[in-house]
mmCIF file of C-alpha atoms in Angstrom:
data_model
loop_
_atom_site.group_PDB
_atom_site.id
_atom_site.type_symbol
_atom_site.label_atom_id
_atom_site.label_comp_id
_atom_site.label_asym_id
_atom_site.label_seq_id
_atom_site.Cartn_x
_atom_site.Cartn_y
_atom_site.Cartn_z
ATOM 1 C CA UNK L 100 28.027 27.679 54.225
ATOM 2 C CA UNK L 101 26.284 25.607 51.646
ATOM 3 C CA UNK L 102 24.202 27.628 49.331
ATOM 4 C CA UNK L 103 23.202 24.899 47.079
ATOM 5 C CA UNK L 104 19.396 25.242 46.436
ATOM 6 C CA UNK L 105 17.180 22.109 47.264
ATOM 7 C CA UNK L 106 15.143 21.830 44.190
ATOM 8 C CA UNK L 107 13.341 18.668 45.347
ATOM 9 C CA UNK L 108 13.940 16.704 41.950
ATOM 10 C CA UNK L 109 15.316 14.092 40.934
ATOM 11 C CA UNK L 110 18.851 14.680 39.311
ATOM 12 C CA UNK L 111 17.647 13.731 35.834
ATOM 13 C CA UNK L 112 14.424 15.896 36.161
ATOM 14 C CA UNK L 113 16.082 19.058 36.902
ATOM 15 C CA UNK L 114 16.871 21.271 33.638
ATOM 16 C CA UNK L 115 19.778 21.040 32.454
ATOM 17 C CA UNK L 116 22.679 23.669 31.138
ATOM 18 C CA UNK L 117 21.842 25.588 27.509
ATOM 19 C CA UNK L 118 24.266 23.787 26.063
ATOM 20 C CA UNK L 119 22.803 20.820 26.741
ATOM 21 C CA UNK L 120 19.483 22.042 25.857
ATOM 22 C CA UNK L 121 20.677 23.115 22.689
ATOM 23 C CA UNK L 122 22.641 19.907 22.175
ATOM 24 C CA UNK L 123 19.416 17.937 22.818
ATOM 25 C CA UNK L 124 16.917 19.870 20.750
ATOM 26 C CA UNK L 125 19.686 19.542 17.487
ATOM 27 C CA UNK L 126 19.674 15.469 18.177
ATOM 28 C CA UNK L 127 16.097 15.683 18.039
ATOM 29 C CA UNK L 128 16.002 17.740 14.540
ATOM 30 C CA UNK L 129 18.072 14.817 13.678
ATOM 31 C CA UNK L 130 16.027 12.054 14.551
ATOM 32 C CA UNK L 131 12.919 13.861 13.007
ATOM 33 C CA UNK L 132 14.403 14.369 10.316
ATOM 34 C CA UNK L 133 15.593 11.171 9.558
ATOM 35 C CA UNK L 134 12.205 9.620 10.561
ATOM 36 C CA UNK L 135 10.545 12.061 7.878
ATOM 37 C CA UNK L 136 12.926 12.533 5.012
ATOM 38 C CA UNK L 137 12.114 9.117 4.014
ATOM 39 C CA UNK L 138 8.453 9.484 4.074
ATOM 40 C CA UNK L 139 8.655 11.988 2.303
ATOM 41 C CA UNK L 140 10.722 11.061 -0.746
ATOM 42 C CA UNK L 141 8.267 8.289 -0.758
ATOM 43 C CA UNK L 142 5.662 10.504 -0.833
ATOM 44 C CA UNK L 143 6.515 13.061 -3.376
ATOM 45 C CA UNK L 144 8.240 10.186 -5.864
ATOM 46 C CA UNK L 145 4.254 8.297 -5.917
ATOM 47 C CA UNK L 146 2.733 11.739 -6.737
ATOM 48 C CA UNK L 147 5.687 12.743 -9.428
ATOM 49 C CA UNK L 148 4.827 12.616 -13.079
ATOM 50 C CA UNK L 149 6.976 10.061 -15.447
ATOM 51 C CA UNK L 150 8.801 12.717 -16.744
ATOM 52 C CA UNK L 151 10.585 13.847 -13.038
ATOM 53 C CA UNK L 152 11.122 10.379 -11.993
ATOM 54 C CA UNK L 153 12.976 9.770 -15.044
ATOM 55 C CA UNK L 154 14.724 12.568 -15.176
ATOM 56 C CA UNK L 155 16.098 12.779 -11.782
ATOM 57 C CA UNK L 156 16.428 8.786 -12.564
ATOM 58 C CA UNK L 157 15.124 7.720 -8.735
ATOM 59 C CA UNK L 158 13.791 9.421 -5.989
ATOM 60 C CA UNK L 159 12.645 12.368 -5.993
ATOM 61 C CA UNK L 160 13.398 15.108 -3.456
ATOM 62 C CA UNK L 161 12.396 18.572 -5.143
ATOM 63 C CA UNK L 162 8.610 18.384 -6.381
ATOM 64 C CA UNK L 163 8.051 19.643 -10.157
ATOM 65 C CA UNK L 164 4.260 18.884 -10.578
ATOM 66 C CA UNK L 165 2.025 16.582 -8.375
ATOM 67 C CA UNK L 166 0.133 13.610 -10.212
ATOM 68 C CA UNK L 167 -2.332 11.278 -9.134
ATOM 69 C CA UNK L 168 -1.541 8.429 -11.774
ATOM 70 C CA UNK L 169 0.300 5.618 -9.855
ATOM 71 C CA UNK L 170 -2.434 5.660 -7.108
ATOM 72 C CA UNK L 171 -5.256 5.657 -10.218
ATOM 73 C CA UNK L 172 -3.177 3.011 -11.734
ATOM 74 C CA UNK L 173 -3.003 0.837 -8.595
ATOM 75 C CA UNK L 174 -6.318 0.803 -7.717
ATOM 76 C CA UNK L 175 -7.630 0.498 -11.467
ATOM 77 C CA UNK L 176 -7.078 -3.024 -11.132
ATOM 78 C CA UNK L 177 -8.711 -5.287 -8.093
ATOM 79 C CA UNK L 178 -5.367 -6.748 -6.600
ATOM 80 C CA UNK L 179 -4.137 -3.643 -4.127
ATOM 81 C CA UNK L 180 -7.964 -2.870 -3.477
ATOM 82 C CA UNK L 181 -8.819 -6.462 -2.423
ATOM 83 C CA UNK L 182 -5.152 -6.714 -1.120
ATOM 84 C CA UNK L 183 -6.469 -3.555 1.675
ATOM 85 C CA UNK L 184 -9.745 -4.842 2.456
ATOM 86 C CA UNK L 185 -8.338 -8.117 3.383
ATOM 87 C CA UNK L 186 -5.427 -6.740 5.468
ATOM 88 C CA UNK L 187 -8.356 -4.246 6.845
ATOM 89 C CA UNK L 188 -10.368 -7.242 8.066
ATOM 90 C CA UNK L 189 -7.463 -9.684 9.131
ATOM 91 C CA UNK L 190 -6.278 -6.316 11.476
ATOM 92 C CA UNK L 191 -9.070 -5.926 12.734
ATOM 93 C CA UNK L 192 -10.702 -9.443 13.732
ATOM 94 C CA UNK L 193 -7.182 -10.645 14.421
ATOM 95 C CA UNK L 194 -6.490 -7.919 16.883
ATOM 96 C CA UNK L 195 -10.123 -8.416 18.665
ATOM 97 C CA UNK L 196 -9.334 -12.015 18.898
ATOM 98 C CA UNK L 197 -5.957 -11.624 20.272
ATOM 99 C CA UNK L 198 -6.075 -8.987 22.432
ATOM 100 C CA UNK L 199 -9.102 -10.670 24.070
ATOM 101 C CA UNK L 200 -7.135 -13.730 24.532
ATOM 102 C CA UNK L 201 -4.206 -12.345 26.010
ATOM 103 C CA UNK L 202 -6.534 -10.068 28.274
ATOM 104 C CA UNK L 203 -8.406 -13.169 29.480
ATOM 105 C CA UNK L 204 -4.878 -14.908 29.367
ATOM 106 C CA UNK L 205 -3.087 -12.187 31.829
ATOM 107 C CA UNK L 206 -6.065 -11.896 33.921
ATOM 108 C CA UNK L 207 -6.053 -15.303 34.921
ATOM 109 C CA UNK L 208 -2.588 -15.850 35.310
ATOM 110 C CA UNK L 209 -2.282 -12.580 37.788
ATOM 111 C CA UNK L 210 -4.825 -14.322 40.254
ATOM 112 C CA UNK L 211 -2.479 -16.739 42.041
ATOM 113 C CA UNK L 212 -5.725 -19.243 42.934
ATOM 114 C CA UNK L 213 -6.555 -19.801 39.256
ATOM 115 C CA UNK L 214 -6.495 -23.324 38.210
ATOM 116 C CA UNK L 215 -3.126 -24.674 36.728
ATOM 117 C CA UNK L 216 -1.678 -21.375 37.250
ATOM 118 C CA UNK L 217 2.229 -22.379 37.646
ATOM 119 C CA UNK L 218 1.903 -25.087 34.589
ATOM 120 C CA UNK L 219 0.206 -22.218 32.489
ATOM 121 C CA UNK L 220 2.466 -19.759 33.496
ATOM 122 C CA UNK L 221 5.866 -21.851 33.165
ATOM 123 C CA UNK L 222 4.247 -22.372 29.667
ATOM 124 C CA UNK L 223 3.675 -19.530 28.618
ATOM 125 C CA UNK L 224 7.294 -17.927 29.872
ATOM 126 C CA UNK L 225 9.001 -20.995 28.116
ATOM 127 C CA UNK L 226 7.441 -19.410 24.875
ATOM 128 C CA UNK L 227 10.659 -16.904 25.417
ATOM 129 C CA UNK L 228 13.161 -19.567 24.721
ATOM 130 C CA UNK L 229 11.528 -22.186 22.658
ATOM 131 C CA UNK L 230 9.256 -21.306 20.007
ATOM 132 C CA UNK L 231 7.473 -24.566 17.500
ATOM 133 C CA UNK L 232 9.286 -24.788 14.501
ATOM 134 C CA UNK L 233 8.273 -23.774 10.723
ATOM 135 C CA UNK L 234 7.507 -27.390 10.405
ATOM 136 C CA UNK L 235 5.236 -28.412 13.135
ATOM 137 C CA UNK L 236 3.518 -24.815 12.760
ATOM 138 C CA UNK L 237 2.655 -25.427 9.147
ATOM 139 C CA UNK L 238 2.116 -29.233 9.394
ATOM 140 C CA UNK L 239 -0.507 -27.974 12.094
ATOM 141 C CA UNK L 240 -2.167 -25.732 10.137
ATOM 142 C CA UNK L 241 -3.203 -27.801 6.987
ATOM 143 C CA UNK L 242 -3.838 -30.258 9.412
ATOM 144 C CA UNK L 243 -7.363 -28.049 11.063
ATOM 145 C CA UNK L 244 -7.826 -27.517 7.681
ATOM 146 C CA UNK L 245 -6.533 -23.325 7.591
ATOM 147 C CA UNK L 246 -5.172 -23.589 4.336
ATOM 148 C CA UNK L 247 -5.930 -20.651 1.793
ATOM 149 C CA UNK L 248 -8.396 -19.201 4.649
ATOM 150 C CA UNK L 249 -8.125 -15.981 6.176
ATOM 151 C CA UNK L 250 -7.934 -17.400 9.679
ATOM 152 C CA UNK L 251 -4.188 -19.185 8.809
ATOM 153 C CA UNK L 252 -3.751 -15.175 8.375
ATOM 154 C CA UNK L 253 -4.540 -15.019 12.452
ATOM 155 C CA UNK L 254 -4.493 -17.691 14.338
ATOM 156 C CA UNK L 255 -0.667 -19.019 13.857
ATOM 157 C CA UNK L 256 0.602 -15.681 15.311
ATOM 158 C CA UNK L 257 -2.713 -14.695 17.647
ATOM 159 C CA UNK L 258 -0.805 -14.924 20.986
ATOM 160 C CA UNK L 259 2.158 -12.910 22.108
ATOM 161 C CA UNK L 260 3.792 -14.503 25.459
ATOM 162 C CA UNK L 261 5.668 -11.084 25.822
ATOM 163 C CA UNK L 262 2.075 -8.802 25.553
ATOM 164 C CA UNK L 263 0.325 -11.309 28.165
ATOM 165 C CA UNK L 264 3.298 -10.979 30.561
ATOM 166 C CA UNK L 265 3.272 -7.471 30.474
ATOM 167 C CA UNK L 266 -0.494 -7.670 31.036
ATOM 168 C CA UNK L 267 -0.086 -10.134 33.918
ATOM 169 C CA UNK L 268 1.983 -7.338 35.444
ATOM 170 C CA UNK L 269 0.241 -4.743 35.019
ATOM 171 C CA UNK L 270 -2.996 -6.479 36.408
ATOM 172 C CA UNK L 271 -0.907 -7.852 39.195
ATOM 173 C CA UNK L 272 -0.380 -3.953 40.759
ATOM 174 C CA UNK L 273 -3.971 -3.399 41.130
ATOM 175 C CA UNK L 274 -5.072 -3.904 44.431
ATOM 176 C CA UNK L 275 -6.581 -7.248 45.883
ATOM 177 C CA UNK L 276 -8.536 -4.597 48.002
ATOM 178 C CA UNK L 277 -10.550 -3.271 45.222
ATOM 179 C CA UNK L 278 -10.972 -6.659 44.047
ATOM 180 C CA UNK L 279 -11.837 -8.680 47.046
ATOM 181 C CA UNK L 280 -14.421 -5.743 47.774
ATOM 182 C CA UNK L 281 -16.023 -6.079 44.447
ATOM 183 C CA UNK L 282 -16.501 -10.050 45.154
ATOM 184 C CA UNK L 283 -18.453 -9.336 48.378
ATOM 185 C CA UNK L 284 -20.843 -6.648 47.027
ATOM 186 C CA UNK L 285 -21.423 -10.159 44.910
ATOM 187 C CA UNK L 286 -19.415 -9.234 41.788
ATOM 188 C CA UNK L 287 -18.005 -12.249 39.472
ATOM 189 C CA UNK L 288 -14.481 -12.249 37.910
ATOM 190 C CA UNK L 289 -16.094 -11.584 34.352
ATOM 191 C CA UNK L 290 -17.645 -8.543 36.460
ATOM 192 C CA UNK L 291 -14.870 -7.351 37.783
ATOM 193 C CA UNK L 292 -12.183 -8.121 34.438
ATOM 194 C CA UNK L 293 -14.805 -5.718 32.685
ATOM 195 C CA UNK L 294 -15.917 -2.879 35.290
ATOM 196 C CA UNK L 295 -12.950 -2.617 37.619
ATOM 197 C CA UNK L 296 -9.211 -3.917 35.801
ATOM 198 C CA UNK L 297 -9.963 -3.027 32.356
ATOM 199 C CA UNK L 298 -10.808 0.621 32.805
ATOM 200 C CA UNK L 299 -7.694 0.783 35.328
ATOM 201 C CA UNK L 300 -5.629 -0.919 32.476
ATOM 202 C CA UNK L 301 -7.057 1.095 29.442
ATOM 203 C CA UNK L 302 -3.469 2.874 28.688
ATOM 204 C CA UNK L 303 -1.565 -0.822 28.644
ATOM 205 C CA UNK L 304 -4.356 -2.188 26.605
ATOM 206 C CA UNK L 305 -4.487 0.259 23.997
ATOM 207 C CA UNK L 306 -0.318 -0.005 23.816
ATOM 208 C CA UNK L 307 -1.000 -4.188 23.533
ATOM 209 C CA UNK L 308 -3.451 -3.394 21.017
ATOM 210 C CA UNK L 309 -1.690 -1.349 18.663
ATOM 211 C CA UNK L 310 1.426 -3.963 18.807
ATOM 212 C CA UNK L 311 -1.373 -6.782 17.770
ATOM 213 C CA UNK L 312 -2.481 -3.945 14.842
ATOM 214 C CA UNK L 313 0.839 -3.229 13.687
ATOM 215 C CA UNK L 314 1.776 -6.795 13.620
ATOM 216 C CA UNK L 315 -1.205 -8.293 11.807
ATOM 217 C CA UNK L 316 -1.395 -5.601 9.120
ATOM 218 C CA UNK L 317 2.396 -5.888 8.523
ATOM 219 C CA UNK L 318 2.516 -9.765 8.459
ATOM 220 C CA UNK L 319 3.440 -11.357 5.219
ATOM 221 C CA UNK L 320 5.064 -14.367 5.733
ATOM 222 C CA UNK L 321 2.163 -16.545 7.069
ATOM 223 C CA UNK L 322 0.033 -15.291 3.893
ATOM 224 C CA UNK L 323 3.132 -16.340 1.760
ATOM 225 C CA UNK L 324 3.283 -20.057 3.620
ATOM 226 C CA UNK L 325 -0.457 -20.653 4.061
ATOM 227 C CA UNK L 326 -2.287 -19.062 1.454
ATOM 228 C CA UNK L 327 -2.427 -19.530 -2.400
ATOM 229 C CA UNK L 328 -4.637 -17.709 -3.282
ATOM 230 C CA UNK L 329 -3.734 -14.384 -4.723
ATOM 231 C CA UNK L 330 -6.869 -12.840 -4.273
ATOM 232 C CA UNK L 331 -6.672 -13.760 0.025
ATOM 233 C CA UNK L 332 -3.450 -12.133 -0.190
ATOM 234 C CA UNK L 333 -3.054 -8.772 2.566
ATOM 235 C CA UNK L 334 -1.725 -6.312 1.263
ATOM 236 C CA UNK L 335 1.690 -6.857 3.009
ATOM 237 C CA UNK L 336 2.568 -9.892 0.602
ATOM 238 C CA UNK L 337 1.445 -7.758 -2.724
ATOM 239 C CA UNK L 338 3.722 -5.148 -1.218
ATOM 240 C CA UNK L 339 6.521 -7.568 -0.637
ATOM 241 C CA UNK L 340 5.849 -9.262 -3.815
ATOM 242 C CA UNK L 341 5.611 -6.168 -5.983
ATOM 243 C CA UNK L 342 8.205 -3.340 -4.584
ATOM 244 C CA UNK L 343 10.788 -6.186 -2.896
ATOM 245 C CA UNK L 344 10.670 -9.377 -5.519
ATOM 246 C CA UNK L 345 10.074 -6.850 -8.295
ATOM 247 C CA UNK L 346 6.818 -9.003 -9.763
ATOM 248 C CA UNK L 347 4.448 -7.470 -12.335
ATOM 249 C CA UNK L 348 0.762 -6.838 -11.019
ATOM 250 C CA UNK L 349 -1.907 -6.232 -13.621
ATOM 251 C CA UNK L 350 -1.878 -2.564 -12.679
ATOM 252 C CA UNK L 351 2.030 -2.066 -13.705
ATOM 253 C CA UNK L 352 1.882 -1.871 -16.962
ATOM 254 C CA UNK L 353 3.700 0.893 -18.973
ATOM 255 C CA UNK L 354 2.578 2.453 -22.085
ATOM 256 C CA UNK L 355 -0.787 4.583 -22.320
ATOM 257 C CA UNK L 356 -3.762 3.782 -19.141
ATOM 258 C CA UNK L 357 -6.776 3.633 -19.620
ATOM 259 C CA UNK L 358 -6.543 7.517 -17.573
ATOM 260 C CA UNK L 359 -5.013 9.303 -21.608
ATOM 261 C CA UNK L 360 -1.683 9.653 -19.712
ATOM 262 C CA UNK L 361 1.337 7.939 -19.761
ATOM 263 C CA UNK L 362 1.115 5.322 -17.305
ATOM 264 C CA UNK L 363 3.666 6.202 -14.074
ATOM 265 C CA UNK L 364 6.924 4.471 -13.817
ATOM 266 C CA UNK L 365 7.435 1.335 -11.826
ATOM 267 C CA UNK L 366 8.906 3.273 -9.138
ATOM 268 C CA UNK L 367 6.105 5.566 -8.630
ATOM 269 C CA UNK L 368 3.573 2.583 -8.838
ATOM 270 C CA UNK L 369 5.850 1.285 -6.172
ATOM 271 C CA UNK L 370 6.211 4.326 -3.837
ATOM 272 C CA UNK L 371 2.365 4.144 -4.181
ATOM 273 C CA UNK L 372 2.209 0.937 -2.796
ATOM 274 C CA UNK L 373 4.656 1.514 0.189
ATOM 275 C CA UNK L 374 2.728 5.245 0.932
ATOM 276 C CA UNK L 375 -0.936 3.272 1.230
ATOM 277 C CA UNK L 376 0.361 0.060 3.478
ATOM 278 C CA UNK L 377 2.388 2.724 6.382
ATOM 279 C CA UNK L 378 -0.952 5.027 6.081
ATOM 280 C CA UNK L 379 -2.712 2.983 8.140
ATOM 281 C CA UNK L 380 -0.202 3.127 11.235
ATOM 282 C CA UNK L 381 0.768 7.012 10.540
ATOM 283 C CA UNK L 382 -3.199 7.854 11.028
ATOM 284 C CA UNK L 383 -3.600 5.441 14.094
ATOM 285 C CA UNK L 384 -0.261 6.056 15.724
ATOM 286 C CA UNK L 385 -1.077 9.689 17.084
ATOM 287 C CA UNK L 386 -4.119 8.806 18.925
ATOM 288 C CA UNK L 387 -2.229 5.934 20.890
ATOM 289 C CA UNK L 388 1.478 7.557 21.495
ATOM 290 C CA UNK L 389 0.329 9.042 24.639
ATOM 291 C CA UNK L 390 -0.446 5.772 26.349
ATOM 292 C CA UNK L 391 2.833 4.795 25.869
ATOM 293 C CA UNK L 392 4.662 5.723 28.782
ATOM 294 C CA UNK L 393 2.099 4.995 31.444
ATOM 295 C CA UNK L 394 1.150 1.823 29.318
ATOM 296 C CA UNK L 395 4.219 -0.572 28.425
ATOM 297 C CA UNK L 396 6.597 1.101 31.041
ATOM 298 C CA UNK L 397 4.229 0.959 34.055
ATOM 299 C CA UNK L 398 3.323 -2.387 33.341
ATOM 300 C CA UNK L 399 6.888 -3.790 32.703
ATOM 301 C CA UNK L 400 8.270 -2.618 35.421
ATOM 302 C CA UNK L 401 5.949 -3.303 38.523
ATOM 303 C CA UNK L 402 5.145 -6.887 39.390
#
């Protein structure tokens, strides 16, 4: 006789052995770990003094007296303050602008009766193979006139093929039902893109949204082709500039600040630098994570 309880689960949902639970809780340590150790060091090495950086000659892992200094020092000077309001701004009006282009984008292109909707669409998948070149792209932009303005910052990149296809999909798995029902009570397709999809779609577009975020705010290499002004610069390129190209800013300076310390060392100044730019993402992040699963997998995978 077969005793084997039915649990009524999948294979993969059913709980596994204790080894295996054990085995998967110490992989996870691990991965935290390794996701937080280097935060950390970053951390701790921007708040240690000039004396514990030099002495343990890099970074540092045990703390021996927390200092402010290197973020003083930073943001004594305009060029990391004005650097953070303009990646601030470019995040924030480039993600509006491009997440309401890719909605609008996705919504049209999941309505098979739209206008041009196989040109558009072949279009916009052939963005997956062929991309423009650095030429054209740049040649383009001094050609509207973008140069050293903060929309060369946003509009180059303000379109992601990949984030309107997994739009498309997820707007295609709504039901025609709903929508054909809302067009009879008299409803327009503005109407129903605002009151019906997008509070259906609210996990997907918060997901799209944060990619868009992230991206903009860690962009650097459109402000390095497009923009020569130093004080337009996001804080991405001073980052770049500063901790990866090893450039002086106004604010690294050693000797005595203006503060009657010892200025920090370069690499606290840098560690500074790196801690304020992933801040940002670390604060935002938390609030978002949970719309992950039902957001990007839902919508990739249906349609």
């Amino acid at each position: 006789m077969n005793t084997t309880k039915v649990s009524g689960l999948a294979p993969w949902e059913e709980p596994g052995s204790a080894a295996g639970r054990i085995g998967k809780g110490g992989v996870l340590v691990l991965v935290v770990l390794a996701v937080l150790l280097p935060l950390y060091t970053i951390v701790l090495t921007s708040l240690s003094s000039a004396d514990t950086v030099n002495r343990v000659g890099g970074l540092v892992l045990v703390p021996d007296g927390i200092t402010f200094d290197a973020y003083r020092q930073i943001f004594s000077d305009s060029v990391v303050s004005r650097a953070v309001l303009v990646s601030t701004g470019v995040t924030v009006v480039g993600t509006a602008v491009s997440l309401g282009v890719s909605v609008l984008g996705a919504y049209a292109l999941s309505r098979p009766g739209t206008l041009f909707h196989r040109p558009i669409l072949f279009c916009v998948l052939l963005m997956f193979v062929f991309f423009p070149g650095l030429i054209p792209t740049y040649l383009m932009v001094a050609s509207l006139g973008l140069k050293d303005s903060y929309w060369s910052l946003i509009l180059p990149s303000a379109v992601s093929a990949f984030n309107v296809v997994v739009l498309r999909a997820f707007f295609m798995n709504i039901p025609r039902e709903l929508l054909d029902s809302a067009r009879i009570d008299g409803a327009g397709e503005f109407r129903i893109l605002w009151r019906i999809v997008l509070p259906l779609a609210k996990a997907v577009t918060a997901v799209i949204g944060l990619f868009y975020a992230v991206g903009y705010w860690n962009a650097w290499f459109n402000a390095m082709l497009y923009v020569d002004d130093t004080r337009r610069w996001p804080l991405a390129l001073v980052l770049r500039s500063y901790v990866v190209d090893s450039n002086p800013l106004p604010t690294a300076t050693v000797g005595v600040s203006g503060f009657g310390h010892v200025a920090p060392p370069t690499l606290a100044i840098k560690m500074a630098i790196v801690a304020v730019a992933v801040l940002p993402a670390l604060v935002v992040y938390p609030f978002v994570q949970r719309h992950f699963t039902k957001g990007v997998i839902i919508g990739a995978i249906k349609g």
